[in-house]
Short mmCIF file of C-alpha atoms in Angstrom, two decimals:
data_model
loop_
_atom_site.label_atom_id
_atom_site.label_comp_id
_atom_site.label_asym_id
_atom_site.label_seq_id
_atom_site.Cartn_x
_atom_site.Cartn_y
_atom_site.Cartn_z
CA MET A 174 0.00 0.00 0.00
CA ALA A 175 1.20 3.51 -0.78
CA SER A 176 2.68 5.30 2.21
CA THR A 177 1.12 8.46 3.64
CA VAL A 178 2.74 10.95 6.00
CA VAL A 179 1.26 13.78 8.04
CA VAL A 180 3.81 16.56 8.40
CA ASP A 181 4.60 17.28 12.05
CA TYR A 182 5.94 20.78 12.57
CA GLY A 183 4.52 21.16 16.07
CA MET A 184 1.20 22.75 15.07
CA GLY A 185 -2.19 21.34 14.13
CA ASN A 186 -4.50 18.45 14.84
CA LEU A 187 -1.97 15.86 13.75
CA ARG A 188 -3.29 12.70 15.43
CA SER A 189 -6.88 13.56 14.45
CA MET A 190 -5.81 13.93 10.83
CA ALA A 191 -3.82 10.67 10.93
CA LYS A 192 -6.75 8.74 12.43
CA ALA A 193 -9.14 10.21 9.86
CA LEU A 194 -6.81 9.14 7.05
CA GLU A 195 -6.55 5.64 8.49
CA HIS A 196 -10.35 5.50 8.72
CA ALA A 197 -10.48 6.59 5.07
CA GLY A 198 -8.34 3.64 4.02
CA ALA A 199 -4.79 4.99 4.08
CA GLY A 200 -3.49 2.11 6.20
CA ASP A 201 -0.63 2.97 8.52
CA VAL A 202 -0.11 6.74 8.53
CA ARG A 203 3.10 8.21 9.88
CA VAL A 204 3.16 11.56 11.71
CA THR A 205 6.70 12.83 11.29
CA ASP A 206 9.03 15.80 11.00
CA ASP A 207 11.78 13.68 9.46
CA ALA A 208 12.65 15.11 6.05
CA GLU A 209 13.87 11.78 4.66
CA THR A 210 10.64 10.03 5.66
CA ILE A 211 8.57 12.78 4.09
CA ALA A 212 10.65 12.67 0.91
CA ALA A 213 10.21 8.88 0.65
CA ALA A 214 6.44 8.91 1.21
CA ASP A 215 4.02 8.37 -1.67
CA ARG A 216 1.68 11.13 -0.52
CA VAL A 217 1.94 14.04 1.91
CA VAL A 218 -0.67 15.70 4.14
CA PHE A 219 0.13 19.14 5.50
CA PRO A 220 -2.38 20.20 8.19
CA GLY A 221 -2.14 23.19 10.49
CA GLN A 222 -3.73 25.76 12.72
CA GLY A 223 -2.63 28.88 14.55
CA ALA A 224 -0.80 31.96 13.28
CA ALA A 225 1.07 32.28 9.99
CA ARG A 226 4.28 33.58 11.56
CA ASP A 227 4.36 30.73 14.07
CA CYS A 228 3.76 28.24 11.28
CA MET A 229 6.58 29.56 9.10
CA SER A 230 8.94 29.77 12.09
CA ALA A 231 8.17 26.15 12.96
CA LEU A 232 8.71 24.97 9.39
CA HIS A 233 12.13 26.63 9.32
CA ALA A 234 13.01 25.33 12.80
CA HIS A 235 12.15 21.76 11.74
CA GLU A 236 14.02 22.28 8.42
CA LEU A 237 10.98 21.27 6.40
CA VAL A 238 10.68 24.06 3.84
CA ASP A 239 12.79 22.35 1.17
CA VAL A 240 11.22 18.91 1.48
CA LEU A 241 7.73 20.42 1.38
CA GLY A 242 8.65 22.29 -1.78
CA GLU A 243 9.92 19.09 -3.37
CA SER A 244 6.79 17.17 -2.31
CA MET A 245 4.54 19.78 -3.87
CA VAL A 246 6.19 19.16 -7.23
CA ARG A 247 6.08 15.38 -7.54
CA LYS A 248 3.47 13.61 -5.39
CA PRO A 249 -0.16 13.89 -4.21
CA PHE A 250 -0.17 16.73 -1.68
CA LEU A 251 -3.07 17.73 0.59
CA GLY A 252 -3.02 20.95 2.62
CA ALA A 253 -5.64 21.79 5.26
CA CYS A 254 -6.47 25.05 7.06
CA MET A 255 -3.13 26.78 7.77
CA GLY A 256 -1.63 24.11 5.54
CA MET A 257 -3.56 25.73 2.69
CA GLN A 258 -2.88 29.34 3.60
CA VAL A 259 0.90 29.05 3.73
CA LEU A 260 0.94 27.78 0.14
CA LEU A 261 0.36 31.38 -0.96
CA ALA A 262 3.02 34.07 -1.15
CA TRP A 263 2.21 36.46 1.71
CA SER A 264 -0.08 36.94 4.71
CA GLU A 265 -1.03 40.20 6.37
CA GLU A 266 -1.27 38.33 9.69
CA ASN A 267 1.23 39.37 12.41
CA GLY A 268 2.02 42.57 10.53
CA GLY A 269 2.90 40.71 7.34
CA ILE A 270 4.82 37.51 6.75
CA ASP A 271 6.25 35.79 3.69
CA LEU A 272 4.82 32.30 3.12
CA LEU A 273 5.92 29.35 0.99
CA GLY A 274 4.91 31.03 -2.26
CA ARG A 275 3.77 27.94 -4.14
CA PHE A 276 0.71 29.83 -5.42
CA PRO A 277 0.59 33.57 -6.20
CA GLY A 278 -1.68 35.50 -3.87
CA ARG A 279 -2.11 36.60 -0.29
CA ILE A 280 -3.95 35.92 2.93
CA ARG A 281 -6.25 38.64 4.28
CA HIS A 282 -8.33 39.17 7.41
CA PHE A 283 -12.11 38.85 7.09
CA ARG A 284 -12.50 42.54 7.99
CA HIS A 285 -11.56 43.29 4.37
CA HIS A 286 -14.24 40.90 3.13
CA PHE A 287 -17.28 42.20 4.95
CA THR A 288 -19.49 45.09 3.86
CA ALA A 289 -21.63 47.26 6.12
CA LYS A 290 -24.53 44.80 5.93
CA ASP A 291 -22.33 42.04 7.34
CA THR A 292 -21.69 43.55 10.79
CA GLY A 293 -23.48 40.66 12.51
CA LEU A 294 -20.98 38.10 11.22
CA LYS A 295 -18.42 36.92 13.73
CA VAL A 296 -14.71 36.38 13.31
CA PRO A 297 -13.37 33.76 13.41
CA HIS A 298 -15.60 32.09 10.86
CA MET A 299 -16.26 28.96 12.88
CA GLY A 300 -18.58 26.03 12.28
CA TRP A 301 -20.26 24.34 9.34
CA ASN A 302 -20.57 25.97 5.95
CA ARG A 303 -21.18 24.90 2.39
CA VAL A 304 -18.52 24.51 -0.29
CA ARG A 305 -19.49 25.19 -3.89
CA GLN A 306 -17.31 23.23 -6.29
CA THR A 307 -16.07 25.55 -9.03
CA THR A 308 -14.53 22.82 -11.18
CA SER A 309 -14.49 19.05 -11.41
CA HIS A 310 -11.68 17.23 -9.60
CA PRO A 311 -10.98 13.62 -8.54
CA LEU A 312 -11.17 14.64 -4.86
CA TRP A 313 -14.76 15.82 -5.34
CA ALA A 314 -15.88 12.33 -6.43
CA GLY A 315 -18.99 11.25 -4.51
CA ILE A 316 -19.27 14.63 -2.72
CA ASP A 317 -22.32 16.75 -3.49
CA ASP A 318 -21.82 20.27 -4.74
CA GLY A 319 -22.72 22.53 -1.80
CA GLU A 320 -21.76 19.91 0.80
CA TRP A 321 -21.12 21.06 4.37
CA PHE A 322 -17.60 21.17 5.85
CA TYR A 323 -16.18 22.43 9.15
CA PHE A 324 -14.26 25.73 9.28
CA VAL A 325 -12.26 27.64 11.92
CA HIS A 326 -10.36 30.69 10.61
CA SER A 327 -10.07 34.47 10.78
CA TYR A 328 -8.10 34.91 7.55
CA TYR A 329 -8.98 33.86 4.02
CA ALA A 330 -7.08 33.20 0.79
CA GLU A 331 -7.07 35.71 -2.03
CA PRO A 332 -5.22 33.98 -4.90
CA ASP A 333 -4.09 35.97 -7.91
CA GLU A 334 -5.41 33.39 -10.37
CA ASP A 335 -9.04 32.25 -10.54
CA ALA A 336 -7.86 28.97 -12.05
CA LEU A 337 -6.40 28.03 -8.65
CA VAL A 338 -9.84 28.10 -7.01
CA LEU A 339 -11.48 24.65 -6.83
CA GLY A 340 -14.17 25.61 -4.33
CA ARG A 341 -15.82 28.69 -2.83
CA THR A 342 -17.73 29.33 0.40
CA ASP A 343 -19.96 32.26 1.35
CA TYR A 344 -19.29 34.26 4.49
CA GLY A 345 -20.14 37.88 3.91
CA GLY A 346 -19.62 37.09 0.24
CA PRO A 347 -17.80 34.26 -1.53
CA PHE A 348 -14.20 33.45 -0.72
CA ALA A 349 -11.79 30.79 -1.99
CA SER A 350 -12.11 27.80 0.34
CA VAL A 351 -10.32 25.21 -1.82
CA LEU A 352 -7.21 25.77 -3.93
CA GLY A 353 -5.29 23.45 -6.17
CA ARG A 354 -3.21 22.84 -9.22
CA GLY A 355 -1.71 19.64 -10.58
CA ASN A 356 -0.86 17.33 -7.69
CA ILE A 357 -1.85 19.85 -4.96
CA PHE A 358 -5.29 20.03 -3.37
CA ALA A 359 -5.74 22.32 -0.36
CA THR A 360 -8.74 23.17 1.79
CA GLN A 361 -9.49 25.99 4.21
CA PHE A 362 -11.86 23.66 6.06
CA HIS A 363 -10.80 20.75 8.26
CA PRO A 364 -11.59 17.47 6.45
CA GLU A 365 -10.73 15.49 9.59
CA LYS A 366 -13.55 17.32 11.44
CA SER A 367 -16.06 17.20 8.60
CA HIS A 368 -17.68 13.82 9.24
CA ASP A 369 -18.77 11.76 6.22
CA ALA A 370 -17.92 14.38 3.59
CA GLY A 371 -14.47 14.85 5.08
CA VAL A 372 -13.82 11.10 5.21
CA ARG A 373 -14.91 10.78 1.58
CA LEU A 374 -12.55 13.55 0.52
CA LEU A 375 -9.68 11.88 2.41
CA ALA A 376 -10.57 8.52 0.85
CA ASN A 377 -10.44 10.15 -2.57
CA PHE A 378 -7.03 11.59 -1.70
CA VAL A 379 -5.72 8.19 -0.61
CA ARG A 380 -6.65 6.77 -4.04
CA TRP A 381 -5.54 9.83 -6.02
CA ASP A 382 -2.53 9.60 -8.33
CA GLY A 383 -1.97 13.37 -8.29
CA ALA A 384 -3.42 14.07 -11.72
CA ALA A 385 -6.12 16.73 -11.89
#
């Protein structure tokens, strides 16, 4: 069976993600910060939560930036929550921080997204919300358009290219909740907390060969 690793950089719901992947059929899932193990894996899952600056500091401290970059080029790669946001170039969080820069674009706070009529909306955006699929993709197989997924975030992705957006969610207006290109699929929501729909998405990832 193909090997799956969950990247451990000291942040995120790592064991929950690993157990969800195992439940989805991934077999034995390794949670690791070992660059050689990550490089040797057949597929990589990059979860996360917390602040962008802390995330980038942890990635550098664990010496994982290079191996993540290599993994994004040549194998099925799944990012979730902060693991999606840091794929972009820059975040305004913490006064501004450079990210991994795999996709062009930036991360912005929801205060930029709301209009005057939206003053009743709370930040963080937390709880269940629908995801509208903007294009077909193997990871959407068996998942209804408009399915509910679980979110917890105060910042949202603003990619430079519409072609990167694989799903949108409405919270004071639509925002990009799923990004991807080639062998990369990344979600703002937490698939490991999203019950049946999340398990189905992870099961699709486990079977995915990385071709869009």
